[in-house]
Amino acid sequence: MIVLFYFLMIRPQQQQMKRHKAMIEAVKRGDTVTLSNGMIGKVTRVENDEAMVEIAQGVNVRVIKSMIADVRNRTAVAANDAKA
């Protein structure tokens, strides 16, 4: 039972945490990011634990890098436009 619990719950969560950490460490200037509160912005500066994100023209906010929920690829096709 414990082994089943490990493979169904704990291990996938650990892998997801590793992927998120790698994604956060790879954030660079110019990336479009989604913050944990739902705001989308463009990274203008990256420091050790913080990033400056432009959420509107001329509006920059300083965020903790761990609060970045997703890094969007600038060349990726939108989900609506993807052909099946």
Short mmCIF file of N, CA, C and O in Angstrom, two decimals:
data_model
loop_
_atom_site.label_atom_id
_atom_site.label_comp_id
_atom_site.label_asym_id
_atom_site.label_seq_id
_atom_site.Cartn_x
_atom_site.Cartn_y
_atom_site.Cartn_z
N MET A 1 0.80 -1.19 0.00
CA MET A 1 0.00 0.00 0.00
C MET A 1 0.86 1.27 0.00
O MET A 1 0.55 2.21 -0.71
N ILE A 2 1.91 1.25 0.78
CA ILE A 2 2.81 2.40 0.86
C ILE A 2 3.53 2.61 -0.47
O ILE A 2 3.69 3.74 -0.93
N VAL A 3 3.94 1.53 -1.11
CA VAL A 3 4.62 1.62 -2.40
C VAL A 3 3.67 2.21 -3.46
O VAL A 3 4.06 3.07 -4.24
N LEU A 4 2.45 1.78 -3.47
CA LEU A 4 1.45 2.30 -4.39
C LEU A 4 1.23 3.79 -4.15
O LEU A 4 1.18 4.59 -5.09
N PHE A 5 1.12 4.18 -2.90
CA PHE A 5 0.94 5.58 -2.54
C PHE A 5 2.13 6.41 -3.02
O PHE A 5 1.96 7.50 -3.55
N TYR A 6 3.34 5.87 -2.87
CA TYR A 6 4.55 6.57 -3.31
C TYR A 6 4.51 6.81 -4.82
O TYR A 6 4.75 7.92 -5.29
N PHE A 7 4.21 5.79 -5.60
CA PHE A 7 4.24 5.92 -7.06
C PHE A 7 3.07 6.73 -7.61
O PHE A 7 3.17 7.31 -8.69
N LEU A 8 1.95 6.77 -6.91
CA LEU A 8 0.81 7.52 -7.41
C LEU A 8 0.74 8.96 -6.90
O LEU A 8 0.14 9.81 -7.56
N MET A 9 1.34 9.25 -5.77
CA MET A 9 1.20 10.58 -5.17
C MET A 9 2.54 11.31 -4.99
O MET A 9 2.70 12.42 -5.48
N ILE A 10 3.45 10.71 -4.30
CA ILE A 10 4.67 11.42 -3.89
C ILE A 10 5.63 11.62 -5.06
O ILE A 10 6.11 12.73 -5.29
N ARG A 11 5.92 10.58 -5.80
CA ARG A 11 6.90 10.68 -6.88
C ARG A 11 6.48 11.67 -7.98
O ARG A 11 7.30 12.50 -8.38
N PRO A 12 5.25 11.65 -8.46
CA PRO A 12 4.87 12.66 -9.47
C PRO A 12 4.98 14.09 -8.96
O PRO A 12 5.38 14.99 -9.70
N GLN A 13 4.65 14.31 -7.69
CA GLN A 13 4.76 15.65 -7.13
C GLN A 13 6.21 16.09 -7.05
O GLN A 13 6.53 17.24 -7.33
N GLN A 14 7.11 15.18 -6.69
CA GLN A 14 8.53 15.52 -6.63
C GLN A 14 9.07 15.85 -8.02
O GLN A 14 9.85 16.79 -8.19
N GLN A 15 8.65 15.10 -9.03
CA GLN A 15 9.09 15.37 -10.39
C GLN A 15 8.57 16.71 -10.87
O GLN A 15 9.27 17.46 -11.54
N GLN A 16 7.33 17.04 -10.54
CA GLN A 16 6.77 18.32 -10.93
C GLN A 16 7.53 19.47 -10.25
O GLN A 16 7.79 20.50 -10.88
N MET A 17 7.90 19.31 -9.01
CA MET A 17 8.67 20.33 -8.29
C MET A 17 10.04 20.52 -8.94
O MET A 17 10.51 21.65 -9.07
N LYS A 18 10.68 19.45 -9.37
CA LYS A 18 11.98 19.54 -10.04
C LYS A 18 11.86 20.28 -11.36
O LYS A 18 12.69 21.12 -11.69
N ARG A 19 10.80 19.98 -12.14
CA ARG A 19 10.60 20.67 -13.42
C ARG A 19 10.34 22.16 -13.21
O ARG A 19 10.87 23.00 -13.93
N HIS A 20 9.55 22.50 -12.19
CA HIS A 20 9.26 23.90 -11.89
C HIS A 20 10.52 24.64 -11.47
O HIS A 20 10.77 25.76 -11.91
N LYS A 21 11.33 24.02 -10.64
CA LYS A 21 12.58 24.64 -10.19
C LYS A 21 13.52 24.88 -11.36
O LYS A 21 14.12 25.95 -11.47
N ALA A 22 13.63 23.90 -12.26
CA ALA A 22 14.49 24.08 -13.44
C ALA A 22 13.96 25.19 -14.33
O ALA A 22 14.73 25.97 -14.89
N MET A 23 12.65 25.27 -14.48
CA MET A 23 12.03 26.31 -15.30
C MET A 23 12.32 27.69 -14.70
O MET A 23 12.66 28.62 -15.43
N ILE A 24 12.20 27.82 -13.40
CA ILE A 24 12.45 29.09 -12.72
C ILE A 24 13.91 29.50 -12.86
O ILE A 24 14.21 30.67 -13.09
N GLU A 25 14.81 28.56 -12.74
CA GLU A 25 16.24 28.88 -12.85
C GLU A 25 16.61 29.29 -14.27
O GLU A 25 17.59 30.00 -14.47
N ALA A 26 15.83 28.87 -15.26
CA ALA A 26 16.14 29.17 -16.66
C ALA A 26 15.47 30.45 -17.15
O ALA A 26 15.63 30.81 -18.32
N VAL A 27 14.74 31.16 -16.29
CA VAL A 27 14.07 32.39 -16.70
C VAL A 27 15.12 33.42 -17.10
O VAL A 27 16.12 33.60 -16.41
N LYS A 28 14.88 34.07 -18.23
CA LYS A 28 15.82 35.08 -18.70
C LYS A 28 15.07 36.30 -19.20
O LYS A 28 13.85 36.28 -19.35
N ARG A 29 15.79 37.35 -19.43
CA ARG A 29 15.20 38.61 -19.90
C ARG A 29 14.50 38.37 -21.24
O ARG A 29 15.04 37.71 -22.12
N GLY A 30 13.30 38.90 -21.36
CA GLY A 30 12.54 38.77 -22.60
C GLY A 30 11.52 37.65 -22.58
O GLY A 30 10.65 37.60 -23.45
N ASP A 31 11.59 36.76 -21.60
CA ASP A 31 10.61 35.67 -21.50
C ASP A 31 9.25 36.22 -21.07
O ASP A 31 9.16 37.15 -20.27
N THR A 32 8.19 35.64 -21.58
CA THR A 32 6.84 35.97 -21.15
C THR A 32 6.46 34.96 -20.08
O THR A 32 6.58 33.75 -20.29
N VAL A 33 6.03 35.46 -18.92
CA VAL A 33 5.73 34.59 -17.80
C VAL A 33 4.31 34.82 -17.31
O VAL A 33 3.73 35.88 -17.50
N THR A 34 3.77 33.79 -16.68
CA THR A 34 2.49 33.88 -15.98
C THR A 34 2.79 33.79 -14.50
O THR A 34 3.44 32.85 -14.05
N LEU A 35 2.30 34.75 -13.74
CA LEU A 35 2.53 34.75 -12.30
C LEU A 35 1.46 33.92 -11.62
O LEU A 35 0.42 33.61 -12.20
N SER A 36 1.70 33.56 -10.38
CA SER A 36 0.77 32.70 -9.66
C SER A 36 -0.59 33.35 -9.43
O SER A 36 -1.58 32.65 -9.22
N ASN A 37 -0.67 34.68 -9.51
CA ASN A 37 -1.96 35.35 -9.33
C ASN A 37 -2.69 35.52 -10.65
O ASN A 37 -3.76 36.12 -10.69
N GLY A 38 -2.10 35.04 -11.75
CA GLY A 38 -2.78 35.08 -13.05
C GLY A 38 -2.31 36.18 -13.97
O GLY A 38 -2.71 36.21 -15.13
N MET A 39 -1.49 37.09 -13.50
CA MET A 39 -0.99 38.16 -14.36
C MET A 39 0.05 37.62 -15.34
O MET A 39 0.81 36.71 -15.00
N ILE A 40 0.05 38.18 -16.53
CA ILE A 40 1.01 37.80 -17.55
C ILE A 40 1.89 39.01 -17.83
O ILE A 40 1.39 40.13 -17.95
N GLY A 41 3.19 38.79 -17.92
CA GLY A 41 4.09 39.90 -18.16
C GLY A 41 5.37 39.43 -18.81
O GLY A 41 5.59 38.24 -19.03
N LYS A 42 6.21 40.39 -19.12
CA LYS A 42 7.48 40.13 -19.78
C LYS A 42 8.62 40.44 -18.81
O LYS A 42 8.63 41.50 -18.18
N VAL A 43 9.57 39.53 -18.70
CA VAL A 43 10.69 39.70 -17.78
C VAL A 43 11.63 40.76 -18.35
O VAL A 43 12.06 40.67 -19.49
N THR A 44 11.93 41.78 -17.53
CA THR A 44 12.84 42.83 -17.97
C THR A 44 14.19 42.75 -17.26
O THR A 44 15.18 43.26 -17.78
N ARG A 45 14.23 42.13 -16.09
CA ARG A 45 15.49 41.99 -15.36
C ARG A 45 15.40 40.77 -14.45
O ARG A 45 14.34 40.50 -13.88
N VAL A 46 16.50 40.04 -14.33
CA VAL A 46 16.53 38.86 -13.47
C VAL A 46 17.67 39.01 -12.48
O VAL A 46 18.79 39.36 -12.85
N GLU A 47 17.35 38.78 -11.21
CA GLU A 47 18.35 38.79 -10.15
C GLU A 47 18.37 37.41 -9.52
O GLU A 47 17.78 36.48 -10.05
N ASN A 48 19.02 37.25 -8.38
CA ASN A 48 19.15 35.95 -7.74
C ASN A 48 17.80 35.32 -7.43
O ASN A 48 17.47 34.25 -7.92
N ASP A 49 17.02 35.98 -6.58
CA ASP A 49 15.73 35.42 -6.15
C ASP A 49 14.55 36.22 -6.66
O ASP A 49 13.41 35.86 -6.39
N GLU A 50 14.80 37.29 -7.39
CA GLU A 50 13.74 38.16 -7.84
C GLU A 50 13.84 38.42 -9.33
O GLU A 50 14.89 38.25 -9.93
N ALA A 51 12.73 38.85 -9.90
CA ALA A 51 12.69 39.24 -11.30
C ALA A 51 11.83 40.47 -11.42
O ALA A 51 10.87 40.65 -10.67
N MET A 52 12.17 41.33 -12.37
CA MET A 52 11.36 42.50 -12.66
C MET A 52 10.51 42.14 -13.87
O MET A 52 11.02 41.72 -14.90
N VAL A 53 9.19 42.25 -13.71
CA VAL A 53 8.26 41.85 -14.75
C VAL A 53 7.43 43.06 -15.17
O VAL A 53 6.86 43.75 -14.33
N GLU A 54 7.38 43.31 -16.48
CA GLU A 54 6.57 44.40 -17.01
C GLU A 54 5.19 43.84 -17.31
O GLU A 54 5.02 43.01 -18.20
N ILE A 55 4.18 44.30 -16.55
CA ILE A 55 2.83 43.78 -16.71
C ILE A 55 1.98 44.66 -17.61
O ILE A 55 0.92 44.24 -18.07
N ALA A 56 2.41 45.89 -17.83
CA ALA A 56 1.77 46.82 -18.76
C ALA A 56 2.87 47.77 -19.22
O ALA A 56 3.94 47.83 -18.61
N GLN A 57 2.60 48.50 -20.26
CA GLN A 57 3.62 49.40 -20.77
C GLN A 57 4.00 50.42 -19.72
O GLN A 57 3.17 51.19 -19.23
N GLY A 58 5.26 50.37 -19.30
CA GLY A 58 5.76 51.28 -18.29
C GLY A 58 5.46 50.89 -16.85
O GLY A 58 5.82 51.61 -15.94
N VAL A 59 4.81 49.74 -16.64
CA VAL A 59 4.48 49.29 -15.28
C VAL A 59 5.30 48.04 -14.98
O VAL A 59 5.04 46.97 -15.51
N ASN A 60 6.32 48.19 -14.16
CA ASN A 60 7.18 47.08 -13.77
C ASN A 60 6.93 46.70 -12.32
O ASN A 60 6.77 47.58 -11.46
N VAL A 61 6.86 45.42 -12.05
CA VAL A 61 6.72 44.94 -10.69
C VAL A 61 7.86 43.97 -10.38
O VAL A 61 8.32 43.25 -11.26
N ARG A 62 8.29 44.01 -9.15
CA ARG A 62 9.35 43.10 -8.70
C ARG A 62 8.68 41.90 -8.06
O ARG A 62 7.87 42.06 -7.15
N VAL A 63 8.98 40.70 -8.55
CA VAL A 63 8.34 39.49 -8.04
C VAL A 63 9.41 38.50 -7.59
O VAL A 63 10.53 38.50 -8.11
N ILE A 64 9.04 37.67 -6.66
CA ILE A 64 9.91 36.58 -6.25
C ILE A 64 9.81 35.50 -7.31
O ILE A 64 8.71 35.15 -7.76
N LYS A 65 10.94 34.97 -7.75
CA LYS A 65 10.95 34.03 -8.87
C LYS A 65 10.12 32.78 -8.60
O LYS A 65 9.55 32.21 -9.52
N SER A 66 9.98 32.38 -7.36
CA SER A 66 9.20 31.18 -7.06
C SER A 66 7.70 31.40 -7.29
O SER A 66 6.95 30.44 -7.37
N MET A 67 7.26 32.66 -7.43
CA MET A 67 5.86 32.96 -7.69
C MET A 67 5.53 32.92 -9.18
O MET A 67 4.40 33.15 -9.57
N ILE A 68 6.52 32.63 -10.01
CA ILE A 68 6.27 32.47 -11.45
C ILE A 68 5.68 31.09 -11.65
O ILE A 68 6.29 30.08 -11.31
N ALA A 69 4.48 31.05 -12.19
CA ALA A 69 3.77 29.78 -12.37
C ALA A 69 4.15 29.10 -13.67
O ALA A 69 4.20 27.87 -13.74
N ASP A 70 4.41 29.89 -14.73
CA ASP A 70 4.68 29.30 -16.03
C ASP A 70 5.53 30.26 -16.85
O ASP A 70 5.38 31.47 -16.74
N VAL A 71 6.41 29.69 -17.66
CA VAL A 71 7.18 30.47 -18.62
C VAL A 71 6.67 30.09 -19.99
O VAL A 71 6.73 28.94 -20.39
N ARG A 72 6.12 31.08 -20.68
CA ARG A 72 5.56 30.84 -22.01
C ARG A 72 6.66 30.98 -23.04
O ARG A 72 7.47 31.89 -22.99
N ASN A 73 6.62 30.10 -24.00
CA ASN A 73 7.58 30.14 -25.10
C ASN A 73 7.09 31.16 -26.11
O ASN A 73 5.96 31.13 -26.54
N ARG A 74 7.97 32.08 -26.52
CA ARG A 74 7.56 33.13 -27.45
C ARG A 74 7.22 32.61 -28.82
O ARG A 74 6.47 33.19 -29.56
N THR A 75 7.75 31.45 -29.21
CA THR A 75 7.53 30.93 -30.55
C THR A 75 6.45 29.85 -30.59
O THR A 75 6.14 29.33 -31.64
N ALA A 76 5.89 29.51 -29.44
CA ALA A 76 4.89 28.45 -29.40
C ALA A 76 3.57 28.90 -30.04
O ALA A 76 3.20 30.06 -29.95
N VAL A 77 2.89 27.99 -30.68
CA VAL A 77 1.60 28.27 -31.28
C VAL A 77 0.54 28.23 -30.18
O VAL A 77 0.57 27.36 -29.32
N ALA A 78 -0.38 29.17 -30.22
CA ALA A 78 -1.44 29.19 -29.22
C ALA A 78 -2.28 27.93 -29.32
O ALA A 78 -2.44 27.36 -30.40
N ALA A 79 -2.85 27.51 -28.21
CA ALA A 79 -3.62 26.26 -28.17
C ALA A 79 -4.81 26.32 -29.12
O ALA A 79 -5.17 25.32 -29.72
N ASN A 80 -5.41 27.49 -29.29
CA ASN A 80 -6.56 27.63 -30.18
C ASN A 80 -6.15 27.48 -31.64
O ASN A 80 -6.94 27.04 -32.47
N ASP A 81 -4.92 27.87 -31.95
CA ASP A 81 -4.46 27.87 -33.33
C ASP A 81 -3.77 26.58 -33.74
O ASP A 81 -3.47 26.39 -34.92
N ALA A 82 -3.51 25.70 -32.79
CA ALA A 82 -2.83 24.45 -33.10
C ALA A 82 -3.74 23.55 -33.91
O ALA A 82 -4.92 23.42 -33.63
N LYS A 83 -3.18 22.95 -34.93
CA LYS A 83 -3.96 22.04 -35.77
C LYS A 83 -3.77 20.61 -35.30
O LYS A 83 -2.66 20.19 -35.04
N ALA A 84 -4.83 19.88 -35.23
CA ALA A 84 -4.76 18.50 -34.73
C ALA A 84 -4.41 17.54 -35.83
O ALA A 84 -4.58 17.69 -36.97
#
